[in-house]
mmCIF file of C-alpha atoms in Angstrom:
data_model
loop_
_atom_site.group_PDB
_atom_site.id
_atom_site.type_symbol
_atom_site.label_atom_id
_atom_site.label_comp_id
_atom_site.label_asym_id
_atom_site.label_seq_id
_atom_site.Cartn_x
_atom_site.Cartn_y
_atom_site.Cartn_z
ATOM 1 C CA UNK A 60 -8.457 145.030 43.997
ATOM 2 C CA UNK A 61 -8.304 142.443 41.429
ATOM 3 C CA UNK A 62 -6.799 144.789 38.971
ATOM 4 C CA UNK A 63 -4.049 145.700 41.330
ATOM 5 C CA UNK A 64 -3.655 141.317 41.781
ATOM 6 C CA UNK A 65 -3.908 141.624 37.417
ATOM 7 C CA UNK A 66 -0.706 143.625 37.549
ATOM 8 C CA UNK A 67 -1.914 144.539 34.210
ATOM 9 C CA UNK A 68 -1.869 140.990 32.790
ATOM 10 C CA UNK A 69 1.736 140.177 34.263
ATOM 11 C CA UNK A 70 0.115 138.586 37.851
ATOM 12 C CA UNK A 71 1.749 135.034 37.369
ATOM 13 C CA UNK A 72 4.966 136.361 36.715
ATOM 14 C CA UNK A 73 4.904 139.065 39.653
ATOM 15 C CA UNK A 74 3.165 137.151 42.303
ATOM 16 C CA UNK A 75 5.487 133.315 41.384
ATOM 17 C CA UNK A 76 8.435 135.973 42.276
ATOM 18 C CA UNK A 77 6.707 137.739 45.288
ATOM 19 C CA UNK A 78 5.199 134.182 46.578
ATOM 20 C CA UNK A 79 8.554 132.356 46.450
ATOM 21 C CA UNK A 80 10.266 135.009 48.737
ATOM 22 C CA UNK A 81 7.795 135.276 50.933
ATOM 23 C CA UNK A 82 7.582 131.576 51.474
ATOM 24 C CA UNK A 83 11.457 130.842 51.608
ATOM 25 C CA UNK A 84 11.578 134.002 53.652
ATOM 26 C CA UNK A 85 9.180 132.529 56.639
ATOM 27 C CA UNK A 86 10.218 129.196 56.311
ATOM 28 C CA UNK A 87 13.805 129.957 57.221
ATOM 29 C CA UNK A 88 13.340 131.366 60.484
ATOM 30 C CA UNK A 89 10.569 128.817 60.789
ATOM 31 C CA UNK A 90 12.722 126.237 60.685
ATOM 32 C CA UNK A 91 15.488 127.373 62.028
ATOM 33 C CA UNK A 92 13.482 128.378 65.552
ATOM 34 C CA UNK A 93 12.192 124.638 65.904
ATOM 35 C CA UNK A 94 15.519 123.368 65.396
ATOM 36 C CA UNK A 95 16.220 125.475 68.597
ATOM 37 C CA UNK A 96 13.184 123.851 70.388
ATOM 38 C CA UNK A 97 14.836 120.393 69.868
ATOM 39 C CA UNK A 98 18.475 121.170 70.474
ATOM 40 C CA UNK A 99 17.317 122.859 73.703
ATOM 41 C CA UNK A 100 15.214 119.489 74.230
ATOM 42 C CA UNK A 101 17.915 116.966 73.549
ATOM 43 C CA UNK A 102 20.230 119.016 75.568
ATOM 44 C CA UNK A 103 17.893 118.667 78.451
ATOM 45 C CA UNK A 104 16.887 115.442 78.144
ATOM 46 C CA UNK A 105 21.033 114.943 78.198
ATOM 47 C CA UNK A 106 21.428 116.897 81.276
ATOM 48 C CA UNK A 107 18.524 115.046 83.041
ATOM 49 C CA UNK A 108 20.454 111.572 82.149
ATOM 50 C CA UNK A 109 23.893 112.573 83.206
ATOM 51 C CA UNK A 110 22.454 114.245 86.697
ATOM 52 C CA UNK A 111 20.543 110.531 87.536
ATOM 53 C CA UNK A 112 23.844 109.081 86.168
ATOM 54 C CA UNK A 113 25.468 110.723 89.157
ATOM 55 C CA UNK A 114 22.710 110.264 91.357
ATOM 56 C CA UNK A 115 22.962 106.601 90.848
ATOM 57 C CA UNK A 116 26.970 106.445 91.370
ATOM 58 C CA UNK A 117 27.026 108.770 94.553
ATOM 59 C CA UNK A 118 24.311 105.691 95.791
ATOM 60 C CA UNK A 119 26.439 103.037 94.989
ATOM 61 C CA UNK A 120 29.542 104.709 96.463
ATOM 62 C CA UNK A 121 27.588 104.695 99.542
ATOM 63 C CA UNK A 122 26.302 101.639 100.458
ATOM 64 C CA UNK B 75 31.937 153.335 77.305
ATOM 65 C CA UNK B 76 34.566 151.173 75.987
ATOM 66 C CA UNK B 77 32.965 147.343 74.759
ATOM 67 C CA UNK B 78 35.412 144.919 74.917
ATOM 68 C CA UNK B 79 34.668 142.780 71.915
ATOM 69 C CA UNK B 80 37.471 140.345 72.258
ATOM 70 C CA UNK B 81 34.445 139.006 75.213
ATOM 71 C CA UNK B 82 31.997 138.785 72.350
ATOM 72 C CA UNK B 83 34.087 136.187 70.470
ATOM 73 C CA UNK B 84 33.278 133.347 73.085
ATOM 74 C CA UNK B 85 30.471 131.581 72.046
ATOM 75 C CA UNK B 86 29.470 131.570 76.106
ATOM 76 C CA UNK B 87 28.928 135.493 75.920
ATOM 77 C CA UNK B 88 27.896 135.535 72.695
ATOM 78 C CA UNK B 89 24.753 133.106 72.512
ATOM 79 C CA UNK B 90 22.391 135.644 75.002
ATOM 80 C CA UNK B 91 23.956 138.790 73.047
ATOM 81 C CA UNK B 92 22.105 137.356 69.830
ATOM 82 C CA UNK B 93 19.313 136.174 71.642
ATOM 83 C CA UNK B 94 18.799 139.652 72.291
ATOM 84 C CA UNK B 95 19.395 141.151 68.931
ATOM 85 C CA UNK B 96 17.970 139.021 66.740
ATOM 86 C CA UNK B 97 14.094 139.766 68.234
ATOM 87 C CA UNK B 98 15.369 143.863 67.391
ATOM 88 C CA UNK B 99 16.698 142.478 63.360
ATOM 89 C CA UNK B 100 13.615 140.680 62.945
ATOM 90 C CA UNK B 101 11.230 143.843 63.405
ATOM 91 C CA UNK B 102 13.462 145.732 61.482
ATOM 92 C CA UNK B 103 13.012 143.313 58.478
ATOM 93 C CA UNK B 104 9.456 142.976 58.814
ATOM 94 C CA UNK B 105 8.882 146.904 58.915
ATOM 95 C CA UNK B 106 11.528 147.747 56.521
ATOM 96 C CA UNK B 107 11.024 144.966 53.429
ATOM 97 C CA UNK B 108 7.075 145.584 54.039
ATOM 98 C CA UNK B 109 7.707 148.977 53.843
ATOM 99 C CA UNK B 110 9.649 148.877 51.084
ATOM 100 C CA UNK B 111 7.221 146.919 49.171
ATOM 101 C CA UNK B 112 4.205 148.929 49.924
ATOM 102 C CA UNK B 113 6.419 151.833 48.676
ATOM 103 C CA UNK B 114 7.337 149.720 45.111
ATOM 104 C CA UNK B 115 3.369 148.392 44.667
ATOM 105 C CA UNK B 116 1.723 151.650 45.613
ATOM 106 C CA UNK B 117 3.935 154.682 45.287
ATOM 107 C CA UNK B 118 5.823 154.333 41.661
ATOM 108 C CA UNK B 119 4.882 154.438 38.363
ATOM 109 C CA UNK B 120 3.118 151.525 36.500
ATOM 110 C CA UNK B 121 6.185 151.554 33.818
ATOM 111 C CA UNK B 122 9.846 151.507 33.695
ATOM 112 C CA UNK B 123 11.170 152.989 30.786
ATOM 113 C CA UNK B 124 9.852 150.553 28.278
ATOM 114 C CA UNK B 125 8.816 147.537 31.044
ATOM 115 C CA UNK B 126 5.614 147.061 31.844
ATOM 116 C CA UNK B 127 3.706 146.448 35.574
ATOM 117 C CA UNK B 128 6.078 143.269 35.822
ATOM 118 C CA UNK B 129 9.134 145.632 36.250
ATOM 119 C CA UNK B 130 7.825 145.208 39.777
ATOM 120 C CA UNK B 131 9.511 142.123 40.517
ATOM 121 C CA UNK B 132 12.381 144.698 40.720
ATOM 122 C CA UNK B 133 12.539 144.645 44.169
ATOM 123 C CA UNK B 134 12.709 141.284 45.171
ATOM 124 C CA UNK B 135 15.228 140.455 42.398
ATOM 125 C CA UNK B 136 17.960 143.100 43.078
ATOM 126 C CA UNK B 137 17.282 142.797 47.262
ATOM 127 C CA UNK B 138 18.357 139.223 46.640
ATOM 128 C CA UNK B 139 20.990 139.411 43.826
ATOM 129 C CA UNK B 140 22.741 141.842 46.369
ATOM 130 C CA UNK B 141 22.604 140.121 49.333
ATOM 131 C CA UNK B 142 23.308 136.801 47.396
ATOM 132 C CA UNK B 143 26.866 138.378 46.265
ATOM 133 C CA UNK B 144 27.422 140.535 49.859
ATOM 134 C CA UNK B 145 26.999 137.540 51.928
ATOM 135 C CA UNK B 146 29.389 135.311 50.142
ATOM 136 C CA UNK B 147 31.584 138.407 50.950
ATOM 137 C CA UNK B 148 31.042 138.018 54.244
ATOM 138 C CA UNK B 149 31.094 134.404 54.612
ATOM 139 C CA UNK B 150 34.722 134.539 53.575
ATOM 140 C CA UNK B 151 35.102 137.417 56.119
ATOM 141 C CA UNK B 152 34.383 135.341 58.305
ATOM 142 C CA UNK B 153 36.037 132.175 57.427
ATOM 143 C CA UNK B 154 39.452 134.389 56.902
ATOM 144 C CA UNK B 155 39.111 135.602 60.401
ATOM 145 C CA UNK B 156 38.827 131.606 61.737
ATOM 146 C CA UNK B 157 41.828 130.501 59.787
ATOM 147 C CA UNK B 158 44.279 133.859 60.980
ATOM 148 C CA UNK B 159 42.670 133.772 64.432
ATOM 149 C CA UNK B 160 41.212 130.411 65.189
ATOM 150 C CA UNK B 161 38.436 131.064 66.923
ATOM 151 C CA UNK B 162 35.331 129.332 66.706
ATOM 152 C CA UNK B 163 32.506 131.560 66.626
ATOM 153 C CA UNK B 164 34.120 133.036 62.791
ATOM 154 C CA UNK B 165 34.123 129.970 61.737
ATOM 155 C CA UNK B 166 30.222 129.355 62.628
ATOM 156 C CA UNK B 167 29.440 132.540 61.620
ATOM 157 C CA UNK B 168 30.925 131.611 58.325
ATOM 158 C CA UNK B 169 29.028 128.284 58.297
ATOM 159 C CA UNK B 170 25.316 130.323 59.171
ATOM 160 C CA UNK B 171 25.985 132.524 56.508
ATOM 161 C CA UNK B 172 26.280 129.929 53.659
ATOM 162 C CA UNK B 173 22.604 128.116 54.171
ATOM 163 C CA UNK B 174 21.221 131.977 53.933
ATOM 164 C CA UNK B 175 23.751 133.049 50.868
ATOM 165 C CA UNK B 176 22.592 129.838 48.892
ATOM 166 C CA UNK B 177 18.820 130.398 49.925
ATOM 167 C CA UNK B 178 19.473 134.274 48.487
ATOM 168 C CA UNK B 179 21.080 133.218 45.527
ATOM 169 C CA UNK B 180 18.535 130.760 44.530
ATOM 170 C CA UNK B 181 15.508 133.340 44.596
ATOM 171 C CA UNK B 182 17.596 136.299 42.713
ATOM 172 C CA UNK B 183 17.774 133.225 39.778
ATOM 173 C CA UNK B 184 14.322 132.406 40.130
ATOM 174 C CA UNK B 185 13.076 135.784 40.527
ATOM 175 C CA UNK B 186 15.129 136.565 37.252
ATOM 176 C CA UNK B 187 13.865 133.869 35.416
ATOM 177 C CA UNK B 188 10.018 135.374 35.633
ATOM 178 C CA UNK B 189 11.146 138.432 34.906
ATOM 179 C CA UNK B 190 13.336 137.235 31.890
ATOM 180 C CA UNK B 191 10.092 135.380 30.481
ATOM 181 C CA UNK B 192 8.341 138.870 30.698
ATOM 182 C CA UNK B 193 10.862 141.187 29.513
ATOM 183 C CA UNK B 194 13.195 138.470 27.007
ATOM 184 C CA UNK B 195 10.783 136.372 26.619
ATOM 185 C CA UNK B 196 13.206 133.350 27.788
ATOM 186 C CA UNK B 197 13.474 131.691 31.380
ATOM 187 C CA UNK B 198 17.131 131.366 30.809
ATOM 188 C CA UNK B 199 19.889 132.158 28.747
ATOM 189 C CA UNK B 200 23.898 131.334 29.349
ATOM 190 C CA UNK B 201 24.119 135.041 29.761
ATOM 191 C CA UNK B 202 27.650 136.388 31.733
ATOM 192 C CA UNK B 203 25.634 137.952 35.119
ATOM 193 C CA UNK B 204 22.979 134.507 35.115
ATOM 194 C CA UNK B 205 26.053 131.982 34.597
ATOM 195 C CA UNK B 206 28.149 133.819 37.077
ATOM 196 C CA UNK B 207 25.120 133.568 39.744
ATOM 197 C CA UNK B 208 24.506 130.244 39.039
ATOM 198 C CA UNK B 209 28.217 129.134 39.698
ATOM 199 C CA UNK B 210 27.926 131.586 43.088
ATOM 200 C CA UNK B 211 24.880 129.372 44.020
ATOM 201 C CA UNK B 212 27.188 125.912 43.013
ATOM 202 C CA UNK B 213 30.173 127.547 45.317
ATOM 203 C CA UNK B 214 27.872 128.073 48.686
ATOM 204 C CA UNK B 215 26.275 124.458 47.632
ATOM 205 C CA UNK B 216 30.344 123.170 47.532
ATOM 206 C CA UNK B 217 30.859 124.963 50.819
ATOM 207 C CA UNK B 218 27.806 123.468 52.542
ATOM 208 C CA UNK B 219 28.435 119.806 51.207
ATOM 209 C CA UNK B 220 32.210 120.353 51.693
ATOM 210 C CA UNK B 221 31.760 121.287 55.439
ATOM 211 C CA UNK B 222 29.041 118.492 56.674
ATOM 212 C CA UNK B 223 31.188 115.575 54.875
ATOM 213 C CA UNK B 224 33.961 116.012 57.352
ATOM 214 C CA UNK B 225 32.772 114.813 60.746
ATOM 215 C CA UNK B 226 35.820 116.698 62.725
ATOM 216 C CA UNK B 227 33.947 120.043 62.558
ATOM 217 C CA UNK B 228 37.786 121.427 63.096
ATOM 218 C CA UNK B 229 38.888 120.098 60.045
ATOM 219 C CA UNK B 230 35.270 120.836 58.400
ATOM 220 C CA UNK B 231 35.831 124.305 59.343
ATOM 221 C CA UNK B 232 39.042 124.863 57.816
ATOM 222 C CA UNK B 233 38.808 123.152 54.677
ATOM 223 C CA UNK B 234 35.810 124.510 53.572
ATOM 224 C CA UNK B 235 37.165 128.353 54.474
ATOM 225 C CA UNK B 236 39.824 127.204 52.273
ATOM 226 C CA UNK B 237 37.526 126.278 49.257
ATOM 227 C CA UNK B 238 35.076 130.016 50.014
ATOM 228 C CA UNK B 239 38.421 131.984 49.926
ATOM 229 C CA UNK B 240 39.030 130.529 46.295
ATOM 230 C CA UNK B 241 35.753 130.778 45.184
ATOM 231 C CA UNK B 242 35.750 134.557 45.918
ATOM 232 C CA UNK B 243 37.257 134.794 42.884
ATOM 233 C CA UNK B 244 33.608 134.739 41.117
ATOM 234 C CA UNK B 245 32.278 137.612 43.477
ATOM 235 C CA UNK B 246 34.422 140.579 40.977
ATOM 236 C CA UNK B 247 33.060 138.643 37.892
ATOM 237 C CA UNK B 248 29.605 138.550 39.039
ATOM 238 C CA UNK B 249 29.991 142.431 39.678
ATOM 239 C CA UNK B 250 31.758 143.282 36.560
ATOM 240 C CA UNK B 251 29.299 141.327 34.099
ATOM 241 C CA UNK B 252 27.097 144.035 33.958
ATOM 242 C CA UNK B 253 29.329 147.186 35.285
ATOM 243 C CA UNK B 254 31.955 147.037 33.332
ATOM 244 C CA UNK B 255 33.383 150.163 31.495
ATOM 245 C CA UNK B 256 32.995 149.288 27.583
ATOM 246 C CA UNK B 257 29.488 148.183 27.260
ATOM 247 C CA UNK B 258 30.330 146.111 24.297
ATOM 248 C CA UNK B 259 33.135 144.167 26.197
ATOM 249 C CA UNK B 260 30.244 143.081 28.459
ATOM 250 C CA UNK B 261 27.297 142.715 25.880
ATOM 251 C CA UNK B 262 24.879 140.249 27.510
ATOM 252 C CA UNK B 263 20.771 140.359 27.796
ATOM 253 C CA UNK B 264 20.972 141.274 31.232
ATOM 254 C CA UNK B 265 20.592 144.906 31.566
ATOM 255 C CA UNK B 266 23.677 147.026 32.609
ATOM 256 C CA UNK B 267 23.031 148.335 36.215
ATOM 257 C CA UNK B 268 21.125 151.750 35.878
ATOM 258 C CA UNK B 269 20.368 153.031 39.459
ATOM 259 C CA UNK B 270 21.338 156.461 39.268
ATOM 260 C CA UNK B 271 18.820 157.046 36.198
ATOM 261 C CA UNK B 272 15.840 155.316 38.150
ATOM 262 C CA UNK B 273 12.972 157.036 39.543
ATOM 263 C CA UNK B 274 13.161 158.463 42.679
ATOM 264 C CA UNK B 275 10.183 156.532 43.943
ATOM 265 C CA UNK B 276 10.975 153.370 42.591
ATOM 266 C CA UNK B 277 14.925 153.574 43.965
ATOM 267 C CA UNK B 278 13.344 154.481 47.833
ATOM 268 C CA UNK B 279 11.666 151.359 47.373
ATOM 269 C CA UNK B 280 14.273 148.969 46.053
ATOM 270 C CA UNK B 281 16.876 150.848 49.169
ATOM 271 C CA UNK B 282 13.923 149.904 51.680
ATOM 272 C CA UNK B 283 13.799 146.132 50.934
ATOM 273 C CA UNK B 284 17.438 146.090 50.438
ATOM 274 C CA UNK B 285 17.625 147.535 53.871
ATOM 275 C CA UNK B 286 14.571 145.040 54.773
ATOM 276 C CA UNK B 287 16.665 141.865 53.146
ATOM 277 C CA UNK B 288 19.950 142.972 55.380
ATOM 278 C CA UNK B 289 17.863 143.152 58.718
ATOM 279 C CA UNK B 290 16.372 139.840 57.747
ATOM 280 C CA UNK B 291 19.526 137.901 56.796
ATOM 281 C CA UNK B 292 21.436 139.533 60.292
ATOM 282 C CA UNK B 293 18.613 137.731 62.387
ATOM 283 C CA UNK B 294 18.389 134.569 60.486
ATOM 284 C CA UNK B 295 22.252 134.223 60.764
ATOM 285 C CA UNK B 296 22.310 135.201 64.319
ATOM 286 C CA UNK B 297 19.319 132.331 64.645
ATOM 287 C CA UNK B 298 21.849 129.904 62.321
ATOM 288 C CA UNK B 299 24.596 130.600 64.288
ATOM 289 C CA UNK B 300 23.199 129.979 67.926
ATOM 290 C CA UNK B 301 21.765 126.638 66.833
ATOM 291 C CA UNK B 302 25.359 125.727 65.478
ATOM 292 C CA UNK B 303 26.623 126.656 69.275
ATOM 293 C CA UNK B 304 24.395 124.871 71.146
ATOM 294 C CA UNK B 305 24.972 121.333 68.573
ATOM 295 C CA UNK B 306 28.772 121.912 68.987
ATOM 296 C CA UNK B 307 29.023 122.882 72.804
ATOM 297 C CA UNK B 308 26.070 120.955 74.433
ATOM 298 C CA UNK B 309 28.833 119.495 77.203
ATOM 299 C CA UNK B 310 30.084 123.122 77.658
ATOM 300 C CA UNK B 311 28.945 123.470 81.190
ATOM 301 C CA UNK B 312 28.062 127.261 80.341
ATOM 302 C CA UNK B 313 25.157 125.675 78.208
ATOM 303 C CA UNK B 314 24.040 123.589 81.080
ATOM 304 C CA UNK B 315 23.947 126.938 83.414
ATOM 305 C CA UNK B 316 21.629 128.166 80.441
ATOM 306 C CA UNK B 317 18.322 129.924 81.673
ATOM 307 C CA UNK B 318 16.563 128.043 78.999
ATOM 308 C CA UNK B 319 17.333 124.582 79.984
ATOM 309 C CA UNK B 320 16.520 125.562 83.785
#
């Protein structure tokens, strides 16, 4: 096993490359799904405003 | 079955479409670049031609070079399509695919540079195919800056389609640094392309992650663009029907 991580004396070189892709590759998608989380957040938390927004001006209308 | 992809074009129908592909791209990346590398570690030879075990890197490097210069190709696709047509989702499309392009052609140059260190013995050299990349990586950079320092994302949109179409000038340059006819009219340290001499083994693996790195970008730009439709049409009221915010 540690001869195959040795890659014959090359490891730094071959693992720096392998390591970099695999972190830039998860932390893309990472990323880019808790962005989602918030927008879908801050898009509710908008909703949630603009429906007591209403609420409050059908009230008012009322009385 | 006729599809009707003129429907596809609104970003209303389109946001669930890619919520449903990008689960089926993602699998497809995992399987296919693992695949691929488990092929390139396990399955080939231990030297190429006169490289040693580092030749490995091999698979990474190319996967990315490619997809670094094939994505700028579509980003202009893309941002063509918004400027003839107008429609919106090209030009988000256009804007996903940058972020992904840049983060492509930054690990083909740093994948390059360990392998140059191994095989040259130098990081770096102002050779024709690493200049050429490095501008590439400067033009998405331009697009991305160009694009979020105009707040009107109308006028964002247009102007930086504008500035990818010109820079697609560097994609044939890029291509022809190491490909071109006369060896000695393109005499650099990078090697000249040499695919149809490699090793069967060796070439199934670099296909697979190729194949691996398409799947991958697909569902990261399908995840790019969806995020870039719900920031620019949160008061649509189709995004307050949305199952998700229910």
């Amino acid at each position: 096993m540690s001869e195959f991580f040795a890659m014959g004396g090359y490891g730094f070189y071959v693992w720096c490359s392998m390591g970099a892709v695999a972190v830039l590759m998860i932390l893309e998608p990472v990323l880019l799904s808790i962005k989602h989380r918030q927008l879908i957040k801050n898009i509710k938390r908008q909703n949630r405003r603009q429906a007591s927004r209403e609420n409050t001006a059908s009230q008012t209308e009322k009385s | 079955m006729t599809i009707n992809w003129f429907k596809y074009s609104s970003p209303a129908s389109f946001y669930p479409l890619a919520g449903k592909l990008i689960p089926v791209f993602m699998v497809l990346a995992i399987v296919l670049t693992l695949g691929g590398l488990y092929w390139g570690f396990f399955q080939t030879p231990d030297v190429l031609s006169d490289q040693k075990q580092y030749y490995r890197i091999i698979f990474v490097h190319i996967a990315s070079a490619w997809m670094a210069m094939w994505l700028y190709v579509v980003m202009v696709f893309w941002a063509v399509l918004g400027l003839i047509f107008n429609t919106r989702l090209s030009y988000m499309f256009a804007c996903a695919t940058a972020v992904t392009g840049a983060i492509m052609t930054a690990l083909s140059l740093w994948t390059g540079a360990f392998w140059g260190q191994t095989s040259w013995g130098t990081w770096w050299d102002w050779d024709p195919r690493m200049t050429t990349q490095l501008i590439l990586l400067f033009l998405y950079m331009g697009y991305i800056a160009l694009h979020s320092a105009i707040d009107d994302n109308r006028r964002a949109d247009r102007a930086s389609a504008v500035l990818a179409m010109v820079g697609l000038a560097i994609v044939p340059v890029i291509y022809y640094s190491i490909n071109c006819p006369d060896p000695n009219a393109c005499a650099s340290l990078h090697q000249e392309s040499s695919m149809e001499r490699i090793e069967t083994n060796i070439f199934i693996a670099i296909m697979t992650t190729v194949a691996g790195f398409w799947m991958y970008c697909f569902a990261v730009i399908l995840m790019r663009t969806r995020n870039i439709i719900l920031q620019r049409e949160r008061k649509s009221s189709w995004v307050a029907r949305l199952e998700a915010l229910k």
